[in-house]
Amino acid sequence: MDECTVWRIREKYNNLIFPNLPVLIINFINDNHLNYLSLIESKYININNLLYFLRNKQFDSEYELLDWTIRYIEMKHGIFRKA
């Protein structure tokens, strides 16, 4: 992944509530999940809507935060998986 893509993801997912979220997403993509890159950079994903979605979710680790974020991104694009 090039530096410009990393910068776009950091700028798009930058927030004060979960400051480590952009790093988690970048690491997720680098771990052989490049097919999610177009979904993550989509214009339909907004950080404010993502934070609104996450407000009542309960998670104890960064892995669960990333899992809920990926679920939100998949749902916004019409990809549903079994729970």
mmCIF file of C-alpha atoms in Angstrom, residues 9 18-31 40 61-67 69-70:
data_model
loop_
_atom_site.group_PDB
_atom_site.id
_atom_site.type_symbol
_atom_site.label_atom_id
_atom_site.label_comp_id
_atom_site.label_asym_id
_atom_site.label_seq_id
_atom_site.Cartn_x
_atom_site.Cartn_y
_atom_site.Cartn_z
ATOM 1 C CA ILE A 9 -7.216 6.501 5.465
ATOM 2 C CA PHE A 18 -10.911 6.227 19.004
ATOM 3 C CA PRO A 19 -7.544 7.743 18.079
ATOM 4 C CA ASN A 20 -6.050 4.348 17.235
ATOM 5 C CA LEU A 21 -8.771 3.429 14.703
ATOM 6 C CA PRO A 22 -6.880 4.570 11.560
ATOM 7 C CA VAL A 23 -3.853 2.494 12.571
ATOM 8 C CA LEU A 24 -6.059 -0.553 13.162
ATOM 9 C CA ILE A 25 -7.646 -0.182 9.733
ATOM 10 C CA ILE A 26 -4.292 0.246 8.003
ATOM 11 C CA ASN A 27 -2.914 -2.846 9.741
ATOM 12 C CA PHE A 28 -6.056 -4.766 8.768
ATOM 13 C CA ILE A 29 -5.545 -3.893 5.111
ATOM 14 C CA ASN A 30 -1.850 -4.753 5.254
ATOM 15 C CA ASP A 31 -2.686 -8.210 6.654
ATOM 16 C CA ILE A 40 -12.910 1.487 3.345
ATOM 17 C CA SER A 61 -10.303 -4.866 22.918
ATOM 18 C CA GLU A 62 -9.056 -3.145 19.808
ATOM 19 C CA TYR A 63 -9.775 -6.302 17.842
ATOM 20 C CA GLU A 64 -13.481 -6.019 18.703
ATOM 21 C CA LEU A 65 -13.458 -2.330 17.741
ATOM 22 C CA LEU A 66 -11.982 -3.256 14.372
ATOM 23 C CA ASP A 67 -14.487 -6.085 13.959
ATOM 24 C CA THR A 69 -15.942 -1.183 12.194
ATOM 25 C CA ILE A 70 -15.556 -3.771 9.430
#
